[in-house]
Short mmCIF file of C-alpha atoms and ligand atoms in Angstrom, two decimals:
data_model
loop_
_atom_site.label_atom_id
_atom_site.label_comp_id
_atom_site.label_asym_id
_atom_site.label_seq_id
_atom_site.Cartn_x
_atom_site.Cartn_y
_atom_site.Cartn_z
CA MET E 1 -86.88 203.47 -109.89
CA SER E 2 -86.41 206.84 -108.21
CA GLN E 3 -83.43 207.06 -105.86
CA PHE E 4 -85.92 207.80 -103.05
CA GLN E 5 -87.34 204.27 -103.39
CA LYS E 6 -84.00 202.55 -102.71
CA ARG E 7 -84.25 199.82 -100.08
CA ILE E 8 -82.21 201.24 -97.20
CA PHE E 9 -81.43 199.17 -94.08
CA VAL E 10 -80.71 201.29 -91.01
CA ALA E 11 -79.15 198.92 -88.47
CA GLY E 12 -79.74 200.27 -84.96
CA HIS E 13 -82.76 202.42 -85.95
CA ARG E 14 -84.00 202.63 -82.35
CA GLY E 15 -80.72 204.04 -81.06
CA MET E 16 -79.85 207.72 -80.75
CA VAL E 17 -77.97 207.94 -84.07
CA GLY E 18 -79.99 205.34 -86.00
CA SER E 19 -83.26 207.10 -85.18
CA ALA E 20 -81.74 210.45 -86.27
CA ILE E 21 -80.60 208.87 -89.56
CA VAL E 22 -84.16 207.61 -90.15
CA ARG E 23 -85.52 211.14 -89.41
CA CYS E 24 -83.04 212.63 -91.87
CA LEU E 25 -83.77 210.09 -94.61
CA VAL E 26 -87.54 210.59 -94.23
CA ASP E 27 -87.07 214.40 -94.30
CA GLN E 28 -85.11 214.06 -97.53
CA GLY E 29 -87.88 211.97 -99.12
CA TYR E 30 -86.54 208.41 -98.81
CA SER E 31 -89.54 206.15 -98.35
CA ASN E 32 -88.27 202.57 -98.35
CA ILE E 33 -86.48 202.18 -95.04
CA ILE E 34 -86.01 198.70 -93.63
CA SER E 35 -85.50 198.22 -89.90
CA ARG E 36 -85.48 195.52 -87.24
CA SER E 37 -85.29 195.90 -83.48
CA HIS E 38 -82.58 194.09 -81.53
CA SER E 39 -85.12 191.52 -80.32
CA GLU E 40 -86.30 190.84 -83.89
CA LEU E 41 -82.77 190.53 -85.32
CA ASP E 42 -79.65 189.97 -83.23
CA LEU E 43 -76.87 191.27 -85.45
CA THR E 44 -74.23 189.28 -83.53
CA ASP E 45 -75.91 186.10 -84.84
CA GLN E 46 -74.52 185.20 -88.26
CA ALA E 47 -77.40 182.90 -89.25
CA GLN E 48 -80.01 185.56 -88.43
CA VAL E 49 -78.12 188.23 -90.35
CA ARG E 50 -77.69 185.91 -93.34
CA ALA E 51 -81.42 185.10 -93.44
CA PHE E 52 -82.36 188.78 -93.08
CA PHE E 53 -80.16 189.97 -95.98
CA ALA E 54 -81.33 187.11 -98.22
CA GLU E 55 -84.97 188.02 -97.55
CA GLU E 56 -84.82 191.82 -97.59
CA LYS E 57 -82.06 192.44 -100.16
CA PRO E 58 -81.26 196.01 -99.06
CA GLN E 59 -79.51 198.25 -101.59
CA GLU E 60 -77.86 200.52 -99.02
CA VAL E 61 -76.92 199.92 -95.39
CA TYR E 62 -76.16 202.27 -92.47
CA VAL E 63 -74.36 200.42 -89.65
CA ALA E 64 -75.50 202.41 -86.59
CA ALA E 65 -76.05 199.34 -84.39
CA ALA E 66 -73.35 198.83 -81.79
CA LYS E 67 -72.67 198.21 -78.14
CA VAL E 68 -72.21 201.81 -76.92
CA GLY E 69 -71.44 203.46 -73.58
CA GLY E 70 -69.38 205.99 -71.71
CA ILE E 71 -66.02 205.71 -69.99
CA HIS E 72 -67.26 203.61 -67.05
CA ALA E 73 -69.15 201.08 -69.22
CA ASN E 74 -66.22 200.74 -71.65
CA ASN E 75 -63.76 200.28 -68.81
CA THR E 76 -65.93 197.78 -66.91
CA TYR E 77 -67.26 195.56 -69.73
CA PRO E 78 -64.43 195.39 -72.32
CA ALA E 79 -65.27 191.83 -73.37
CA GLU E 80 -68.86 192.80 -74.23
CA PHE E 81 -67.67 195.88 -76.12
CA ILE E 82 -65.10 194.07 -78.26
CA TYR E 83 -67.19 190.93 -78.87
CA SER E 84 -70.52 192.58 -79.75
CA ASN E 85 -69.01 195.24 -81.96
CA LEU E 86 -66.75 192.85 -83.88
CA MET E 87 -69.62 190.43 -84.46
CA VAL E 88 -72.16 193.06 -85.54
CA GLU E 89 -69.84 194.73 -88.03
CA ALA E 90 -68.36 191.48 -89.40
CA ASN E 91 -71.79 189.93 -89.94
CA VAL E 92 -73.37 193.01 -91.49
CA ILE E 93 -70.43 193.91 -93.74
CA HIS E 94 -69.93 190.33 -94.92
CA GLU E 95 -73.61 189.83 -95.76
CA ALA E 96 -73.72 193.24 -97.44
CA TRP E 97 -70.97 191.99 -99.76
CA ARG E 98 -72.61 188.58 -100.31
CA ASN E 99 -75.89 190.24 -101.25
CA GLY E 100 -74.46 192.89 -103.56
CA VAL E 101 -75.32 195.93 -101.42
CA GLY E 102 -74.43 199.02 -103.47
CA LYS E 103 -73.20 201.25 -100.64
CA LEU E 104 -72.65 200.80 -96.92
CA LEU E 105 -71.75 203.35 -94.25
CA PHE E 106 -70.00 202.13 -91.10
CA LEU E 107 -70.01 204.31 -87.97
CA GLY E 108 -66.82 204.20 -85.91
CA SER E 109 -65.69 206.63 -83.23
CA SER E 110 -63.00 209.23 -82.55
CA CYS E 111 -61.52 206.87 -79.93
CA ILE E 112 -59.83 204.95 -82.80
CA TYR E 113 -56.99 207.48 -82.68
CA PRO E 114 -53.95 207.20 -80.40
CA ARG E 115 -54.37 208.57 -76.88
CA LEU E 116 -51.68 211.18 -77.41
CA ALA E 117 -52.27 211.95 -81.09
CA ALA E 118 -51.39 215.46 -82.30
CA GLN E 119 -54.44 217.74 -82.09
CA PRO E 120 -56.62 218.21 -84.05
CA MET E 121 -56.55 214.58 -85.19
CA ALA E 122 -56.56 214.03 -88.94
CA GLU E 123 -57.69 210.78 -90.54
CA ASP E 124 -54.11 209.64 -91.14
CA ALA E 125 -53.37 209.59 -87.37
CA LEU E 126 -54.96 206.12 -87.32
CA LEU E 127 -52.60 203.38 -86.07
CA THR E 128 -49.75 205.76 -85.28
CA GLY E 129 -49.63 205.14 -81.50
CA LYS E 130 -51.07 203.50 -78.38
CA LEU E 131 -54.79 203.71 -77.64
CA GLU E 132 -56.51 205.07 -74.52
CA PRO E 133 -56.77 202.09 -72.11
CA THR E 134 -60.31 202.86 -70.81
CA ASN E 135 -61.83 202.17 -74.25
CA GLU E 136 -59.17 200.15 -76.03
CA ALA E 137 -61.43 197.11 -76.60
CA TYR E 138 -64.16 199.23 -78.22
CA ALA E 139 -61.58 201.17 -80.26
CA ILE E 140 -59.98 197.97 -81.58
CA ALA E 141 -63.41 196.76 -82.73
CA LYS E 142 -64.06 200.11 -84.44
CA ILE E 143 -60.64 200.01 -86.17
CA ALA E 144 -61.52 196.50 -87.36
CA GLY E 145 -64.75 197.94 -88.83
CA ILE E 146 -62.78 200.46 -90.90
CA LYS E 147 -60.41 197.73 -92.03
CA LEU E 148 -63.31 195.43 -92.95
CA CYS E 149 -64.70 198.16 -95.22
CA GLU E 150 -61.30 198.85 -96.78
CA SER E 151 -60.58 195.16 -97.32
CA TYR E 152 -63.92 194.42 -99.00
CA ASN E 153 -63.41 197.49 -101.19
CA ARG E 154 -59.90 196.40 -102.17
CA GLN E 155 -60.57 192.71 -102.75
CA TYR E 156 -64.16 192.72 -104.00
CA GLY E 157 -64.61 196.24 -105.37
CA CYS E 158 -67.33 197.12 -102.84
CA ASP E 159 -68.28 200.71 -102.00
CA PHE E 160 -68.20 200.57 -98.18
CA ARG E 161 -67.50 203.88 -96.42
CA SER E 162 -66.72 204.86 -92.81
CA VAL E 163 -67.34 207.92 -90.68
CA MET E 164 -65.69 208.57 -87.30
CA PRO E 165 -67.95 210.68 -85.09
CA THR E 166 -66.79 212.69 -82.14
CA ASN E 167 -68.83 212.45 -78.86
CA LEU E 168 -72.52 212.75 -79.78
CA TYR E 169 -75.60 213.80 -77.83
CA GLY E 170 -79.24 214.68 -78.37
CA PRO E 171 -82.74 213.20 -78.41
CA GLY E 172 -82.84 209.49 -77.67
CA ASP E 173 -79.60 209.51 -75.68
CA ASN E 174 -78.88 207.04 -72.88
CA TYR E 175 -79.28 208.74 -69.47
CA HIS E 176 -78.14 205.80 -67.33
CA PRO E 177 -76.39 207.20 -64.22
CA GLU E 178 -73.23 205.10 -64.63
CA ASN E 179 -73.13 203.71 -68.19
CA SER E 180 -73.97 206.84 -70.19
CA HIS E 181 -71.63 209.38 -71.77
CA VAL E 182 -70.75 212.56 -69.92
CA LEU E 183 -73.27 214.97 -71.46
CA PRO E 184 -76.45 212.96 -70.77
CA ALA E 185 -75.02 212.02 -67.36
CA MET E 186 -74.62 215.72 -66.51
CA ILE E 187 -78.13 216.59 -67.74
CA ARG E 188 -79.60 213.97 -65.46
CA ARG E 189 -77.40 214.77 -62.45
CA PHE E 190 -77.95 218.53 -62.58
CA HIS E 191 -81.69 218.07 -63.13
CA GLU E 192 -82.03 215.72 -60.17
CA ALA E 193 -79.92 218.04 -57.98
CA LYS E 194 -82.12 221.00 -58.96
CA LEU E 195 -85.28 219.09 -58.02
CA ALA E 196 -83.77 217.91 -54.73
CA ASP E 197 -82.31 221.36 -53.98
CA ALA E 198 -78.97 219.58 -53.44
CA PRO E 199 -76.05 221.82 -52.39
CA ALA E 200 -73.50 220.21 -54.75
CA VAL E 201 -73.15 218.01 -57.82
CA VAL E 202 -70.20 215.64 -58.23
CA ILE E 203 -68.53 215.34 -61.64
CA TRP E 204 -66.12 212.48 -62.43
CA GLY E 205 -62.38 213.05 -62.84
CA THR E 206 -60.44 216.30 -62.65
CA GLY E 207 -62.59 218.37 -65.03
CA SER E 208 -59.54 219.09 -67.19
CA PRO E 209 -59.96 216.62 -70.10
CA LYS E 210 -61.25 218.26 -73.26
CA ARG E 211 -64.02 216.88 -75.44
CA GLU E 212 -65.83 217.86 -78.65
CA PHE E 213 -69.61 217.39 -78.87
CA LEU E 214 -71.79 217.10 -81.97
CA TYR E 215 -75.60 217.24 -81.97
CA VAL E 216 -77.01 213.96 -83.27
CA ASP E 217 -79.12 215.46 -86.09
CA ASP E 218 -75.98 217.12 -87.47
CA MET E 219 -74.34 213.67 -87.35
CA ALA E 220 -77.26 212.09 -89.18
CA ARG E 221 -77.05 214.75 -91.92
CA ALA E 222 -73.34 213.97 -92.26
CA CYS E 223 -74.09 210.25 -92.64
CA VAL E 224 -76.67 210.77 -95.40
CA HIS E 225 -74.40 213.36 -97.07
CA VAL E 226 -71.42 210.97 -97.14
CA MET E 227 -73.60 208.08 -98.34
CA ASP E 228 -74.99 210.19 -101.18
CA LEU E 229 -71.59 211.31 -102.52
CA SER E 230 -70.51 209.72 -105.76
CA ARG E 231 -67.88 207.01 -105.44
CA GLU E 232 -65.36 209.20 -107.24
CA THR E 233 -65.93 212.16 -104.91
CA TYR E 234 -65.64 210.01 -101.78
CA ALA E 235 -62.50 208.30 -103.08
CA ALA E 236 -60.92 211.63 -103.99
CA HIS E 237 -61.16 212.72 -100.33
CA THR E 238 -60.02 209.48 -98.74
CA GLU E 239 -57.18 207.05 -99.37
CA VAL E 240 -56.98 203.29 -99.46
CA THR E 241 -55.04 203.28 -96.20
CA THR E 242 -57.29 205.82 -94.42
CA SER E 243 -60.65 205.36 -96.10
CA HIS E 244 -62.67 207.08 -93.39
CA LEU E 245 -63.89 210.60 -92.67
CA ASN E 246 -63.95 212.44 -89.35
CA VAL E 247 -67.24 214.07 -88.29
CA GLY E 248 -67.24 216.68 -85.53
CA THR E 249 -67.44 220.40 -84.89
CA GLY E 250 -63.71 221.16 -84.82
CA GLU E 251 -64.16 222.84 -81.40
CA ASP E 252 -63.77 221.44 -77.91
CA LEU E 253 -64.07 222.51 -74.28
CA SER E 254 -63.01 221.15 -70.90
CA ILE E 255 -65.29 218.90 -68.84
CA ALA E 256 -65.35 221.69 -66.21
CA GLU E 257 -66.55 224.19 -68.86
CA LEU E 258 -69.15 221.68 -70.01
CA ALA E 259 -70.37 221.25 -66.42
CA SER E 260 -70.86 225.03 -66.12
CA LEU E 261 -72.77 225.13 -69.41
CA VAL E 262 -75.06 222.19 -68.54
CA SER E 263 -75.75 223.54 -65.03
CA GLU E 264 -76.73 226.91 -66.58
CA VAL E 265 -79.05 225.33 -69.15
CA VAL E 266 -80.68 223.14 -66.49
CA GLY E 267 -80.89 226.04 -64.03
CA TYR E 268 -78.92 224.46 -61.20
CA GLN E 269 -77.17 226.99 -58.97
CA GLY E 270 -75.32 224.85 -56.42
CA GLU E 271 -71.65 223.95 -56.22
CA ILE E 272 -69.78 221.71 -58.71
CA ARG E 273 -67.29 219.26 -57.15
CA TYR E 274 -64.88 216.77 -58.74
CA ASP E 275 -64.31 213.12 -57.82
CA THR E 276 -60.70 212.58 -58.85
CA SER E 277 -60.86 208.86 -57.99
CA LYS E 278 -62.79 208.45 -61.30
CA PRO E 279 -60.82 208.15 -64.58
CA ASP E 280 -60.30 211.13 -66.88
CA GLY E 281 -59.77 208.99 -69.95
CA THR E 282 -58.00 210.49 -72.91
CA PRO E 283 -56.78 214.06 -72.22
CA ARG E 284 -58.05 215.47 -75.52
CA LYS E 285 -59.54 214.18 -78.78
CA LEU E 286 -60.37 217.01 -81.10
CA LEU E 287 -61.08 215.99 -84.69
CA ASP E 288 -59.69 217.65 -87.78
CA ILE E 289 -62.84 218.00 -89.91
CA SER E 290 -61.25 219.64 -92.98
CA ARG E 291 -62.05 216.70 -95.25
CA ILE E 292 -65.77 216.47 -94.58
CA ARG E 293 -66.04 220.29 -94.73
CA GLU E 294 -64.42 220.20 -98.19
CA LEU E 295 -67.08 217.66 -99.13
CA GLY E 296 -69.83 220.16 -98.34
CA TRP E 297 -71.01 219.27 -94.82
CA LYS E 298 -70.75 221.46 -91.73
CA PRO E 299 -72.30 221.36 -88.24
CA GLU E 300 -75.31 223.62 -87.67
CA VAL E 301 -76.41 223.27 -84.05
CA SER E 302 -74.37 225.19 -81.44
CA LEU E 303 -73.49 223.39 -78.21
CA ARG E 304 -75.70 225.66 -76.09
CA ASP E 305 -78.73 225.17 -78.37
CA GLY E 306 -78.08 221.47 -78.60
CA VAL E 307 -77.87 221.03 -74.83
CA ALA E 308 -81.11 223.00 -74.44
CA ARG E 309 -82.82 220.74 -76.99
CA ALA E 310 -81.43 217.61 -75.35
CA TYR E 311 -82.63 218.80 -71.92
CA GLU E 312 -86.10 219.44 -73.35
CA ASP E 313 -86.14 215.94 -74.83
CA PHE E 314 -84.97 214.44 -71.52
CA ARG E 315 -87.83 216.10 -69.65
CA SER E 316 -90.43 215.24 -72.30
CA GLU E 317 -89.48 211.58 -72.13
CA GLU E 318 -90.25 211.62 -68.38
CA LEU E 319 -86.96 209.87 -67.74
CA VAL E 320 -86.71 211.39 -64.29
CA PRO E 321 -88.93 212.05 -61.30
CA SER E 322 -91.01 215.22 -61.77
N1 LIG G 401 -73.15 208.14 -78.73
C1 LIG G 401 -71.96 208.63 -79.00
O1 LIG G 401 -71.45 209.58 -78.35
C2 LIG G 401 -71.17 208.05 -80.12
C3 LIG G 401 -71.62 207.01 -80.91
N2 LIG G 401 -70.82 206.52 -81.92
C4 LIG G 401 -71.28 205.40 -82.76
O2 LIG G 401 -72.52 205.70 -83.35
C5 LIG G 401 -73.28 204.50 -83.51
C6 LIG G 401 -74.64 204.67 -82.87
O3 LIG G 401 -74.48 204.95 -81.48
P1 LIG G 401 -75.71 205.41 -80.57
O4 LIG G 401 -76.89 205.65 -81.41
O5 LIG G 401 -75.20 206.46 -79.67
O6 LIG G 401 -75.95 204.10 -79.69
P2 LIG G 401 -77.31 203.56 -79.08
O7 LIG G 401 -76.92 202.65 -77.97
O8 LIG G 401 -78.25 204.68 -78.82
O9 LIG G 401 -77.90 202.71 -80.28
C7 LIG G 401 -77.33 201.51 -80.71
C8 LIG G 401 -78.43 200.63 -81.25
O10 LIG G 401 -77.86 199.40 -81.70
C9 LIG G 401 -78.69 198.35 -81.26
N3 LIG G 401 -77.92 197.12 -81.10
C10 LIG G 401 -76.86 196.92 -80.29
N4 LIG G 401 -76.44 195.65 -80.40
C11 LIG G 401 -77.26 195.04 -81.29
C12 LIG G 401 -77.35 193.73 -81.80
N5 LIG G 401 -76.51 192.77 -81.41
N6 LIG G 401 -78.32 193.45 -82.70
C13 LIG G 401 -79.20 194.40 -83.08
N7 LIG G 401 -79.17 195.66 -82.65
C14 LIG G 401 -78.20 195.98 -81.74
C15 LIG G 401 -79.22 198.82 -79.93
O11 LIG G 401 -80.36 198.10 -79.56
P3 LIG G 401 -80.60 197.75 -77.97
O12 LIG G 401 -80.55 199.07 -77.27
O13 LIG G 401 -81.92 197.06 -77.97
O14 LIG G 401 -79.44 196.87 -77.60
C16 LIG G 401 -79.50 200.28 -80.22
O15 LIG G 401 -80.78 200.47 -80.79
C17 LIG G 401 -72.44 203.39 -82.91
O16 LIG G 401 -71.70 202.75 -83.91
C18 LIG G 401 -71.50 204.12 -81.98
O17 LIG G 401 -70.31 203.40 -81.80
C19 LIG G 401 -69.59 207.04 -82.19
C20 LIG G 401 -69.09 208.07 -81.44
C21 LIG G 401 -69.84 208.66 -80.36
C1 LIG G 402 -67.76 208.70 -77.38
C2 LIG G 402 -66.65 208.07 -76.60
O1 LIG G 402 -67.03 207.92 -75.24
C3 LIG G 402 -66.13 207.24 -74.37
O2 LIG G 402 -65.02 208.04 -74.11
P1 LIG G 402 -65.05 209.41 -73.32
O3 LIG G 402 -65.03 210.54 -74.27
O4 LIG G 402 -63.97 209.38 -72.31
O5 LIG G 402 -66.51 209.34 -72.70
P2 LIG G 402 -67.41 209.91 -71.57
O6 LIG G 402 -68.43 210.73 -72.22
O7 LIG G 402 -67.92 208.78 -70.74
O8 LIG G 402 -66.47 210.78 -70.61
C4 LIG G 402 -65.89 211.98 -71.02
C5 LIG G 402 -65.19 212.66 -69.87
O9 LIG G 402 -66.20 213.15 -68.96
C6 LIG G 402 -65.87 212.79 -67.62
N1 LIG G 402 -67.09 212.71 -66.82
C7 LIG G 402 -67.38 213.55 -65.79
N2 LIG G 402 -68.52 213.20 -65.21
C8 LIG G 402 -68.98 212.12 -65.91
C9 LIG G 402 -70.14 211.33 -65.77
O10 LIG G 402 -70.98 211.51 -64.90
N3 LIG G 402 -70.31 210.33 -66.69
C10 LIG G 402 -69.39 210.08 -67.67
N4 LIG G 402 -69.63 209.08 -68.56
N5 LIG G 402 -68.26 210.81 -67.80
C11 LIG G 402 -68.07 211.83 -66.91
C12 LIG G 402 -65.12 211.48 -67.80
O11 LIG G 402 -64.37 211.17 -66.64
C13 LIG G 402 -64.27 211.78 -69.04
O12 LIG G 402 -63.14 212.53 -68.65
C14 LIG G 402 -65.55 205.99 -74.96
O13 LIG G 402 -65.44 205.08 -73.92
C15 LIG G 402 -66.20 205.62 -76.21
O14 LIG G 402 -67.52 205.20 -76.00
C16 LIG G 402 -66.26 206.75 -77.16
O15 LIG G 402 -65.98 206.61 -78.32
#
């Protein structure tokens, strides 16, 4: 059987990252992709996940299904974030082991690292300090996902890998006014202000926190790249205690700088104000991406181009009043 006929399950294929992984796999010639929507298969339900794996017998699994949201959603619904994410990853990883899945890739997040970790944050900064309180529940679930992969590798000899993405954006993003991440929130807010000819746009927090943003198709390429590495190559660039790889651009900017960039791309010319009653979250979380660069992946889409593409996608989806 050609490697392009492998049975690949992309969990979360309708999400921003899952759909980009499917695009990337199809582009590369993979033709046997298995998917289920949330309503067809609830991954928090152990019995459903067990029946699905027994029936479909995937050979590779990408775990891009998760409960995801920005600072407000994480801070407001911590029980949902910790419960859903723990259940999804535990069910999928356990059934992947029970059904002899050859390789699995788990997607975590850069929020796994301590709030005040030295910058840029290397993989071995994991579990060296206290987490950022606004997303601690989500981060704990993501750390558990890494540890699930490591534990199944150590005890059962599985080949389960993990990537920790920085903040992502692009086509298929969530543009909810409160629950989204900052970049889609800004696209929507500046667009609506431009249409309404509003004199000012309000941005949350002080504008001083720094963030790193990666275009989702670059992330998807990284996922497929890491999955396709030989076991020996992956193992040579990770360690048993830190068996995950950072994925980012290695560059960050302040939220105030991001607001200027998004307003320019959208074409909004009014004032930008800050609501300091809203949380800033972690002051900075820049990833050290030396390891994945050594493994042959690098980002390709610049932030300005990526924001322009995301804005085009936002308008084409008619997500806002015209
Ligand atoms: N977006 C970002 O900035 C970042 C994302 N990540 C990680 O990347 C991964 C993908 O995120 P992203 O694509 O942005 O998120 P999305 O919310 O766009 O996609 C997540 C997908 O998972 C599905 N899903 C959630 N819960 C379940 C469930 N119980 N059963 C079945 N399907 C479920 C969702 O379906 P439905 O919508 O129907 O619930 C959705 O299709 C996640 O692991 C996330 O933690 C990491 C860092 C940054
Ligand atoms: C990817 C990552 O995303 C989350 O962490 P975060 O990086 O703090 O996420 P964020 O994108 O929501 O905010 C980034 C910064 O931007 C500021 N900000 C300004 N104005 C808006 C605004 O309108 N919306 C939002 N959401 N933030 C705003 C906001 O105050 C903060 O200073 C995690 O919970 C977790 O999900 C995770 O892993």
